[in-house]
């Protein structure tokens, strides 16, 4: 039942840090939509977010324009204006047809099973860093939980215990996707945290190997790239891009929100 799950609250599943994602669905002309027929845009920079990215994603007959942040949530509308400005003429003259804002979990709930209650999807905290994707993992975790619980119940002849749910659904889900969450968490902390790192990130995206690994990882929902030589080469390129990025990037914009910062978990 979502990131603000009432079930999670009822079972005392614990708190988690969350980002705010803000999006405007904008109807643009058919001529402007042609640009997005085979294009989705991602924008980085402290003007659009101090710790995430902004986007223009094509829908059926309009575009979704948005951004998100964890560390400076009170300024989300400022960042939204910036992403509209960055998109510029490509969405100029468009009509906002819907405004959406949602909390995006930053990590798993401290407790995902209590008795015979099991959380799945956003309620459990199953959203990946870097991309902010949660739809696939909501569907996958729901199916995995259902299949494991049905198997434990043996045709309805018995009820599952908390230990059995943890040893099956939770253990299998963590084994399958835990490495993906861990790697994407590291990547977000490295590349989304300041302008120097963002410059390095953009330059690295020119690499065909990075493009292929990113595409495959997104497609299969698990970290890809099993070529040791290319991985070593990529490590060297990453270090070089970070050094260059930090040397050439503009200083990061400063902001202060001590009250908001106190809400974040340690």
PDB file of C-alpha atoms in Angstrom:
ATOM      1  CA  UNK A   1       0.000   0.000   0.000  1.00  0.00           C
ATOM      2  CA  UNK A   2       2.808   2.418  -0.886  1.00  0.00           C
ATOM      3  CA  UNK A   3       5.606   4.324   0.783  1.00  0.00           C
ATOM      4  CA  UNK A   4       3.201   5.737   3.396  1.00  0.00           C
ATOM      5  CA  UNK A   5       1.956   2.240   4.167  1.00  0.00           C
ATOM      6  CA  UNK A   6      -0.655   2.028   6.920  1.00  0.00           C
ATOM      7  CA  UNK A   7       0.094  -1.668   7.218  1.00  0.00           C
ATOM      8  CA  UNK A   8       3.767  -0.873   7.879  1.00  0.00           C
ATOM      9  CA  UNK A   9       2.766   1.563  10.593  1.00  0.00           C
ATOM     10  CA  UNK A  10       0.347  -0.912  12.126  1.00  0.00           C
ATOM     11  CA  UNK A  11       3.059  -3.600  12.346  1.00  0.00           C
ATOM     12  CA  UNK A  12       5.677  -1.117  13.610  1.00  0.00           C
ATOM     13  CA  UNK A  13       7.936  -1.743  10.628  1.00  0.00           C
ATOM     14  CA  UNK A  14      10.123   1.234  11.477  1.00  0.00           C
ATOM     15  CA  UNK A  15      11.038   4.431   9.659  1.00  0.00           C
ATOM     16  CA  UNK A  16      13.167   5.024   6.595  1.00  0.00           C
ATOM     17  CA  UNK A  17      14.695   8.004   4.854  1.00  0.00           C
ATOM     18  CA  UNK A  18      12.833   9.068   1.760  1.00  0.00           C
ATOM     19  CA  UNK A  19      13.201  11.370  -1.192  1.00  0.00           C
ATOM     20  CA  UNK A  20      10.474  13.570  -2.607  1.00  0.00           C
ATOM     21  CA  UNK A  21       9.855  13.066  -6.309  1.00  0.00           C
ATOM     22  CA  UNK A  22       7.928  15.845  -8.046  1.00  0.00           C
ATOM     23  CA  UNK A  23       6.630  15.574 -11.601  1.00  0.00           C
ATOM     24  CA  UNK A  24       4.494  17.616 -13.949  1.00  0.00           C
ATOM     25  CA  UNK A  25       2.823  15.939 -16.885  1.00  0.00           C
ATOM     26  CA  UNK A  26       3.020  18.444 -19.711  1.00  0.00           C
ATOM     27  CA  UNK A  27       1.102  18.311 -22.972  1.00  0.00           C
ATOM     28  CA  UNK A  28       3.280  19.656 -25.787  1.00  0.00           C
ATOM     29  CA  UNK A  29       2.638  19.971 -29.500  1.00  0.00           C
ATOM     30  CA  UNK A  30       2.891  16.975 -31.823  1.00  0.00           C
ATOM     31  CA  UNK A  31       5.911  18.602 -33.458  1.00  0.00           C
ATOM     32  CA  UNK A  32       7.727  18.851 -30.130  1.00  0.00           C
ATOM     33  CA  UNK A  33       6.701  15.299 -29.199  1.00  0.00           C
ATOM     34  CA  UNK A  34       8.549  14.034 -32.278  1.00  0.00           C
ATOM     35  CA  UNK A  35      11.832  14.861 -30.516  1.00  0.00           C
ATOM     36  CA  UNK A  36      10.904  12.405 -27.751  1.00  0.00           C
ATOM     37  CA  UNK A  37       9.826   9.515 -30.002  1.00  0.00           C
ATOM     38  CA  UNK A  38      13.059   7.705 -29.209  1.00  0.00           C
ATOM     39  CA  UNK A  39      14.467   9.981 -26.523  1.00  0.00           C
ATOM     40  CA  UNK A  40      14.320  10.242 -22.744  1.00  0.00           C
ATOM     41  CA  UNK A  41      16.323  13.019 -21.087  1.00  0.00           C
ATOM     42  CA  UNK A  42      18.191  12.980 -17.783  1.00  0.00           C
ATOM     43  CA  UNK A  43      19.606  16.201 -16.323  1.00  0.00           C
ATOM     44  CA  UNK A  44      22.172  16.481 -13.519  1.00  0.00           C
ATOM     45  CA  UNK A  45      23.417  19.550 -11.670  1.00  0.00           C
ATOM     46  CA  UNK A  46      22.799  21.221  -8.332  1.00  0.00           C
ATOM     47  CA  UNK A  47      20.290  23.517 -10.036  1.00  0.00           C
ATOM     48  CA  UNK A  48      17.902  20.583 -10.668  1.00  0.00           C
ATOM     49  CA  UNK A  49      18.819  18.495  -7.592  1.00  0.00           C
ATOM     50  CA  UNK A  50      21.638  18.410  -5.049  1.00  0.00           C
ATOM     51  CA  UNK A  51      21.576  14.611  -4.802  1.00  0.00           C
ATOM     52  CA  UNK A  52      19.474  13.124  -7.605  1.00  0.00           C
ATOM     53  CA  UNK A  53      18.596  14.006 -11.192  1.00  0.00           C
ATOM     54  CA  UNK A  54      15.929  15.745 -13.224  1.00  0.00           C
ATOM     55  CA  UNK A  55      14.158  14.134 -16.157  1.00  0.00           C
ATOM     56  CA  UNK A  56      11.967  14.558 -19.198  1.00  0.00           C
ATOM     57  CA  UNK A  57      10.368  11.190 -19.969  1.00  0.00           C
ATOM     58  CA  UNK A  58       7.984  10.731 -22.911  1.00  0.00           C
ATOM     59  CA  UNK A  59       4.550   9.295 -22.253  1.00  0.00           C
ATOM     60  CA  UNK A  60       1.925   8.323 -24.823  1.00  0.00           C
ATOM     61  CA  UNK A  61       0.887  11.833 -25.823  1.00  0.00           C
ATOM     62  CA  UNK A  62       2.760  14.080 -23.351  1.00  0.00           C
ATOM     63  CA  UNK A  63       5.978  14.253 -21.326  1.00  0.00           C
ATOM     64  CA  UNK A  64       6.681  13.801 -17.646  1.00  0.00           C
ATOM     65  CA  UNK A  65       9.030  16.516 -16.347  1.00  0.00           C
ATOM     66  CA  UNK A  66      10.341  16.122 -12.832  1.00  0.00           C
ATOM     67  CA  UNK A  67      13.074  15.886 -10.240  1.00  0.00           C
ATOM     68  CA  UNK A  68      13.692  14.608  -6.729  1.00  0.00           C
ATOM     69  CA  UNK A  69      15.798  15.138  -3.623  1.00  0.00           C
ATOM     70  CA  UNK A  70      16.443  13.723  -0.174  1.00  0.00           C
ATOM     71  CA  UNK A  71      18.706  16.323   1.376  1.00  0.00           C
ATOM     72  CA  UNK A  72      16.745  19.472   0.476  1.00  0.00           C
ATOM     73  CA  UNK A  73      13.112  18.493   0.160  1.00  0.00           C
ATOM     74  CA  UNK A  74      11.716  21.954   1.060  1.00  0.00           C
ATOM     75  CA  UNK A  75      13.261  23.321  -2.173  1.00  0.00           C
ATOM     76  CA  UNK A  76      11.621  20.773  -4.486  1.00  0.00           C
ATOM     77  CA  UNK A  77       9.568  23.402  -6.352  1.00  0.00           C
ATOM     78  CA  UNK A  78      12.729  25.452  -6.934  1.00  0.00           C
ATOM     79  CA  UNK A  79      14.365  22.397  -8.480  1.00  0.00           C
ATOM     80  CA  UNK A  80      11.246  21.698 -10.531  1.00  0.00           C
ATOM     81  CA  UNK A  81      11.373  25.185 -12.024  1.00  0.00           C
ATOM     82  CA  UNK A  82      15.043  24.588 -12.852  1.00  0.00           C
ATOM     83  CA  UNK A  83      14.334  21.378 -14.756  1.00  0.00           C
ATOM     84  CA  UNK A  84      11.635  23.145 -16.762  1.00  0.00           C
ATOM     85  CA  UNK A  85      14.132  25.911 -17.545  1.00  0.00           C
ATOM     86  CA  UNK A  86      16.785  23.373 -18.556  1.00  0.00           C
ATOM     87  CA  UNK A  87      14.365  21.617 -20.898  1.00  0.00           C
ATOM     88  CA  UNK A  88      13.705  25.042 -22.407  1.00  0.00           C
ATOM     89  CA  UNK A  89      12.260  25.276 -25.891  1.00  0.00           C
ATOM     90  CA  UNK A  90      11.636  21.542 -26.111  1.00  0.00           C
ATOM     91  CA  UNK A  91       8.643  21.890 -23.760  1.00  0.00           C
ATOM     92  CA  UNK A  92       7.904  25.596 -24.264  1.00  0.00           C
ATOM     93  CA  UNK A  93       4.224  26.414 -24.658  1.00  0.00           C
ATOM     94  CA  UNK A  94       3.194  23.130 -23.090  1.00  0.00           C
ATOM     95  CA  UNK A  95       0.175  22.801 -20.816  1.00  0.00           C
ATOM     96  CA  UNK A  96       0.519  21.190 -17.406  1.00  0.00           C
ATOM     97  CA  UNK A  97      -2.198  18.544 -17.261  1.00  0.00           C
ATOM     98  CA  UNK A  98      -1.272  16.862 -13.985  1.00  0.00           C
ATOM     99  CA  UNK A  99       1.027  17.477 -11.003  1.00  0.00           C
ATOM    100  CA  UNK A 100       2.343  14.544  -8.973  1.00  0.00           C
ATOM    101  CA  UNK A 101       4.498  14.246  -5.856  1.00  0.00           C
ATOM    102  CA  UNK A 102       5.457  11.045  -4.097  1.00  0.00           C
ATOM    103  CA  UNK A 103       7.800   9.876  -1.328  1.00  0.00           C
ATOM    104  CA  UNK A 104      10.519   7.542  -2.604  1.00  0.00           C
ATOM    105  CA  UNK A 105      12.046   5.151  -0.020  1.00  0.00           C
ATOM    106  CA  UNK A 106      15.825   5.304   0.281  1.00  0.00           C
ATOM    107  CA  UNK A 107      16.363   1.883   1.856  1.00  0.00           C
ATOM    108  CA  UNK A 108      14.567  -1.172   3.225  1.00  0.00           C
ATOM    109  CA  UNK A 109      12.240  -0.905   6.185  1.00  0.00           C
ATOM    110  CA  UNK A 110      13.957  -2.083   9.397  1.00  0.00           C
ATOM    111  CA  UNK A 111      11.250  -4.752   9.713  1.00  0.00           C
ATOM    112  CA  UNK A 112       9.575  -6.278   6.663  1.00  0.00           C
ATOM    113  CA  UNK A 113       7.830  -9.225   8.302  1.00  0.00           C
ATOM    114  CA  UNK A 114       5.835  -9.279  11.525  1.00  0.00           C
ATOM    115  CA  UNK A 115       3.888 -12.404  12.372  1.00  0.00           C
ATOM    116  CA  UNK A 116       2.017 -13.306   9.188  1.00  0.00           C
ATOM    117  CA  UNK A 117       2.259  -9.783   7.742  1.00  0.00           C
ATOM    118  CA  UNK A 118       4.819  -9.318   4.941  1.00  0.00           C
ATOM    119  CA  UNK A 119       5.592  -6.027   3.213  1.00  0.00           C
ATOM    120  CA  UNK A 120       6.330  -5.746  -0.506  1.00  0.00           C
ATOM    121  CA  UNK A 121       7.087  -2.925  -2.943  1.00  0.00           C
ATOM    122  CA  UNK A 122       7.432   0.662  -1.721  1.00  0.00           C
ATOM    123  CA  UNK A 123       5.973  -0.315   1.644  1.00  0.00           C
ATOM    124  CA  UNK A 124       9.033  -2.518   2.187  1.00  0.00           C
ATOM    125  CA  UNK A 125      11.425   0.090   0.775  1.00  0.00           C
ATOM    126  CA  UNK A 126      12.157  -1.677  -2.512  1.00  0.00           C
ATOM    127  CA  UNK A 127      13.255   1.289  -4.629  1.00  0.00           C
ATOM    128  CA  UNK A 128      16.699   1.384  -6.212  1.00  0.00           C
ATOM    129  CA  UNK A 129      19.117   4.271  -5.804  1.00  0.00           C
ATOM    130  CA  UNK A 130      20.437   6.083  -8.890  1.00  0.00           C
ATOM    131  CA  UNK A 131      17.376   5.322 -11.035  1.00  0.00           C
ATOM    132  CA  UNK A 132      14.640   5.548  -8.403  1.00  0.00           C
ATOM    133  CA  UNK A 133      12.874   2.590  -9.968  1.00  0.00           C
ATOM    134  CA  UNK A 134      10.283   0.773  -7.906  1.00  0.00           C
ATOM    135  CA  UNK A 135       7.527  -0.551 -10.190  1.00  0.00           C
ATOM    136  CA  UNK A 136       9.349  -3.709 -11.266  1.00  0.00           C
ATOM    137  CA  UNK A 137      10.473  -4.498  -7.726  1.00  0.00           C
ATOM    138  CA  UNK A 138       6.969  -3.944  -6.373  1.00  0.00           C
ATOM    139  CA  UNK A 139       5.555  -6.488  -8.813  1.00  0.00           C
ATOM    140  CA  UNK A 140       8.436  -8.923  -8.361  1.00  0.00           C
ATOM    141  CA  UNK A 141       8.444  -8.809  -4.558  1.00  0.00           C
ATOM    142  CA  UNK A 142       4.662  -9.218  -4.472  1.00  0.00           C
ATOM    143  CA  UNK A 143       4.862 -12.289  -6.668  1.00  0.00           C
ATOM    144  CA  UNK A 144       7.774 -13.785  -4.733  1.00  0.00           C
ATOM    145  CA  UNK A 145       6.026 -13.266  -1.393  1.00  0.00           C
ATOM    146  CA  UNK A 146       2.786 -14.796  -2.681  1.00  0.00           C
ATOM    147  CA  UNK A 147       4.510 -17.826  -4.206  1.00  0.00           C
ATOM    148  CA  UNK A 148       6.539 -18.557  -1.093  1.00  0.00           C
ATOM    149  CA  UNK A 149       3.581 -18.164   1.268  1.00  0.00           C
ATOM    150  CA  UNK A 150       1.364 -20.379  -0.915  1.00  0.00           C
ATOM    151  CA  UNK A 151       4.075 -23.055  -0.938  1.00  0.00           C
ATOM    152  CA  UNK A 152       4.443 -22.885   2.856  1.00  0.00           C
ATOM    153  CA  UNK A 153       0.687 -23.220   3.372  1.00  0.00           C
ATOM    154  CA  UNK A 154       0.589 -26.545   1.470  1.00  0.00           C
ATOM    155  CA  UNK A 155      -2.812 -26.141  -0.063  1.00  0.00           C
ATOM    156  CA  UNK A 156      -4.238 -24.250   2.900  1.00  0.00           C
ATOM    157  CA  UNK A 157      -3.502 -26.982   5.420  1.00  0.00           C
ATOM    158  CA  UNK A 158      -1.369 -24.728   7.637  1.00  0.00           C
ATOM    159  CA  UNK A 159      -0.432 -21.111   8.249  1.00  0.00           C
ATOM    160  CA  UNK A 160       3.073 -19.678   7.703  1.00  0.00           C
ATOM    161  CA  UNK A 161       5.190 -18.473  10.595  1.00  0.00           C
ATOM    162  CA  UNK A 162       7.255 -15.312  10.650  1.00  0.00           C
ATOM    163  CA  UNK A 163      10.479 -17.348  10.595  1.00  0.00           C
ATOM    164  CA  UNK A 164       9.319 -19.285   7.533  1.00  0.00           C
ATOM    165  CA  UNK A 165       8.440 -16.110   5.623  1.00  0.00           C
ATOM    166  CA  UNK A 166      11.811 -14.587   6.512  1.00  0.00           C
ATOM    167  CA  UNK A 167      13.686 -17.759   5.525  1.00  0.00           C
ATOM    168  CA  UNK A 168      11.941 -17.982   2.145  1.00  0.00           C
ATOM    169  CA  UNK A 169      10.584 -14.753   0.658  1.00  0.00           C
ATOM    170  CA  UNK A 170      12.915 -12.301   2.444  1.00  0.00           C
ATOM    171  CA  UNK A 171      16.049 -14.438   2.117  1.00  0.00           C
ATOM    172  CA  UNK A 172      15.477 -15.180  -1.567  1.00  0.00           C
ATOM    173  CA  UNK A 173      14.636 -11.568  -2.429  1.00  0.00           C
ATOM    174  CA  UNK A 174      17.730 -10.235  -0.654  1.00  0.00           C
ATOM    175  CA  UNK A 175      19.967 -12.820  -2.300  1.00  0.00           C
ATOM    176  CA  UNK A 176      18.584 -12.002  -5.746  1.00  0.00           C
ATOM    177  CA  UNK A 177      18.514  -8.197  -5.551  1.00  0.00           C
ATOM    178  CA  UNK A 178      20.595  -7.186  -2.523  1.00  0.00           C
ATOM    179  CA  UNK A 179      23.772  -6.687  -4.604  1.00  0.00           C
ATOM    180  CA  UNK A 180      21.864  -4.465  -7.046  1.00  0.00           C
ATOM    181  CA  UNK A 181      20.648  -2.187  -4.240  1.00  0.00           C
ATOM    182  CA  UNK A 182      24.133  -2.049  -2.715  1.00  0.00           C
ATOM    183  CA  UNK A 183      25.917  -1.150  -5.977  1.00  0.00           C
ATOM    184  CA  UNK A 184      23.377   1.498  -6.961  1.00  0.00           C
ATOM    185  CA  UNK A 185      23.569   3.000  -3.465  1.00  0.00           C
ATOM    186  CA  UNK A 186      27.337   3.375  -3.868  1.00  0.00           C
ATOM    187  CA  UNK A 187      26.986   4.843  -7.355  1.00  0.00           C
ATOM    188  CA  UNK A 188      24.466   7.438  -6.183  1.00  0.00           C
ATOM    189  CA  UNK A 189      26.690   8.488  -3.291  1.00  0.00           C
ATOM    190  CA  UNK A 190      29.719   8.766  -5.597  1.00  0.00           C
ATOM    191  CA  UNK A 191      28.203  10.459  -8.647  1.00  0.00           C
ATOM    192  CA  UNK A 192      25.179  12.475  -7.449  1.00  0.00           C
ATOM    193  CA  UNK A 193      26.712  14.196  -4.435  1.00  0.00           C
ATOM    194  CA  UNK A 194      28.463  17.215  -6.001  1.00  0.00           C
ATOM    195  CA  UNK A 195      29.083  18.976  -9.301  1.00  0.00           C
ATOM    196  CA  UNK A 196      32.551  17.504  -9.789  1.00  0.00           C
ATOM    197  CA  UNK A 197      31.205  13.976  -9.523  1.00  0.00           C
ATOM    198  CA  UNK A 198      28.304  14.815 -11.827  1.00  0.00           C
ATOM    199  CA  UNK A 199      30.717  16.075 -14.489  1.00  0.00           C
ATOM    200  CA  UNK A 200      32.587  12.772 -14.199  1.00  0.00           C
ATOM    201  CA  UNK A 201      29.320  10.860 -14.469  1.00  0.00           C
ATOM    202  CA  UNK A 202      28.332  12.646 -17.678  1.00  0.00           C
ATOM    203  CA  UNK A 203      31.742  12.016 -19.249  1.00  0.00           C
ATOM    204  CA  UNK A 204      31.672   8.331 -18.300  1.00  0.00           C
ATOM    205  CA  UNK A 205      28.320   7.962 -20.021  1.00  0.00           C
ATOM    206  CA  UNK A 206      30.124   8.443 -23.346  1.00  0.00           C
ATOM    207  CA  UNK A 207      31.725   5.017 -22.834  1.00  0.00           C
ATOM    208  CA  UNK A 208      30.122   2.258 -24.918  1.00  0.00           C
ATOM    209  CA  UNK A 209      30.929  -0.221 -22.148  1.00  0.00           C
ATOM    210  CA  UNK A 210      29.165   1.934 -19.554  1.00  0.00           C
ATOM    211  CA  UNK A 211      26.179   2.299 -21.863  1.00  0.00           C
ATOM    212  CA  UNK A 212      25.967  -1.468 -22.426  1.00  0.00           C
ATOM    213  CA  UNK A 213      26.357  -2.385 -18.751  1.00  0.00           C
ATOM    214  CA  UNK A 214      23.792   0.244 -17.766  1.00  0.00           C
ATOM    215  CA  UNK A 215      21.301  -0.964 -20.367  1.00  0.00           C
ATOM    216  CA  UNK A 216      21.749  -4.622 -19.447  1.00  0.00           C
ATOM    217  CA  UNK A 217      21.550  -3.926 -15.709  1.00  0.00           C
ATOM    218  CA  UNK A 218      18.352  -1.933 -16.156  1.00  0.00           C
ATOM    219  CA  UNK A 219      16.879  -4.582 -18.445  1.00  0.00           C
ATOM    220  CA  UNK A 220      17.648  -7.567 -16.220  1.00  0.00           C
ATOM    221  CA  UNK A 221      17.386  -5.696 -12.877  1.00  0.00           C
ATOM    222  CA  UNK A 222      20.669  -7.167 -11.700  1.00  0.00           C
ATOM    223  CA  UNK A 223      24.180  -5.733 -11.905  1.00  0.00           C
ATOM    224  CA  UNK A 224      25.774  -6.787 -15.181  1.00  0.00           C
ATOM    225  CA  UNK A 225      29.315  -6.527 -16.527  1.00  0.00           C
ATOM    226  CA  UNK A 226      31.519  -9.576 -16.113  1.00  0.00           C
ATOM    227  CA  UNK A 227      34.499  -8.572 -18.226  1.00  0.00           C
ATOM    228  CA  UNK A 228      37.453  -8.169 -15.839  1.00  0.00           C
ATOM    229  CA  UNK A 229      39.632  -6.327 -18.341  1.00  0.00           C
ATOM    230  CA  UNK A 230      36.905  -3.838 -19.224  1.00  0.00           C
ATOM    231  CA  UNK A 231      36.050  -3.429 -15.533  1.00  0.00           C
ATOM    232  CA  UNK A 232      39.664  -2.590 -14.690  1.00  0.00           C
ATOM    233  CA  UNK A 233      39.787  -0.166 -17.613  1.00  0.00           C
ATOM    234  CA  UNK A 234      36.544   1.419 -16.411  1.00  0.00           C
ATOM    235  CA  UNK A 235      37.982   1.864 -12.914  1.00  0.00           C
ATOM    236  CA  UNK A 236      40.909   3.802 -14.371  1.00  0.00           C
ATOM    237  CA  UNK A 237      38.580   5.908 -16.524  1.00  0.00           C
ATOM    238  CA  UNK A 238      36.387   6.610 -13.498  1.00  0.00           C
ATOM    239  CA  UNK A 239      39.298   7.862 -11.425  1.00  0.00           C
ATOM    240  CA  UNK A 240      40.491  10.038 -14.312  1.00  0.00           C
ATOM    241  CA  UNK A 241      37.013  11.476 -14.899  1.00  0.00           C
ATOM    242  CA  UNK A 242      36.572  12.235 -11.194  1.00  0.00           C
ATOM    243  CA  UNK A 243      39.898  14.079 -11.048  1.00  0.00           C
ATOM    244  CA  UNK A 244      38.982  16.066 -14.151  1.00  0.00           C
ATOM    245  CA  UNK A 245      35.451  16.711 -12.957  1.00  0.00           C
ATOM    246  CA  UNK A 246      36.511  18.035  -9.561  1.00  0.00           C
ATOM    247  CA  UNK A 247      39.095  20.268 -11.242  1.00  0.00           C
ATOM    248  CA  UNK A 248      36.692  21.838 -13.737  1.00  0.00           C
ATOM    249  CA  UNK A 249      33.275  21.857 -12.065  1.00  0.00           C
ATOM    250  CA  UNK A 250      31.683  24.989 -10.699  1.00  0.00           C
ATOM    251  CA  UNK A 251      31.346  25.206  -6.899  1.00  0.00           C
ATOM    252  CA  UNK A 252      28.271  23.560  -5.448  1.00  0.00           C
ATOM    253  CA  UNK A 253      25.377  25.783  -4.470  1.00  0.00           C
ATOM    254  CA  UNK A 254      25.057  26.057  -0.713  1.00  0.00           C
ATOM    255  CA  UNK A 255      21.811  25.494   1.140  1.00  0.00           C
ATOM    256  CA  UNK A 256      20.788  25.100   4.754  1.00  0.00           C
ATOM    257  CA  UNK A 257      17.774  23.332   6.184  1.00  0.00           C
ATOM    258  CA  UNK A 258      18.713  22.263   9.728  1.00  0.00           C
ATOM    259  CA  UNK A 259      15.152  21.365  10.715  1.00  0.00           C
ATOM    260  CA  UNK A 260      14.755  19.091   7.705  1.00  0.00           C
ATOM    261  CA  UNK A 261      18.174  17.552   8.267  1.00  0.00           C
ATOM    262  CA  UNK A 262      17.212  16.531  11.796  1.00  0.00           C
ATOM    263  CA  UNK A 263      14.442  14.364  10.348  1.00  0.00           C
ATOM    264  CA  UNK A 264      16.936  12.132   8.549  1.00  0.00           C
ATOM    265  CA  UNK A 265      17.866   8.873  10.175  1.00  0.00           C
ATOM    266  CA  UNK A 266      21.507   8.271  11.066  1.00  0.00           C
TER     267      UNK A 266
END
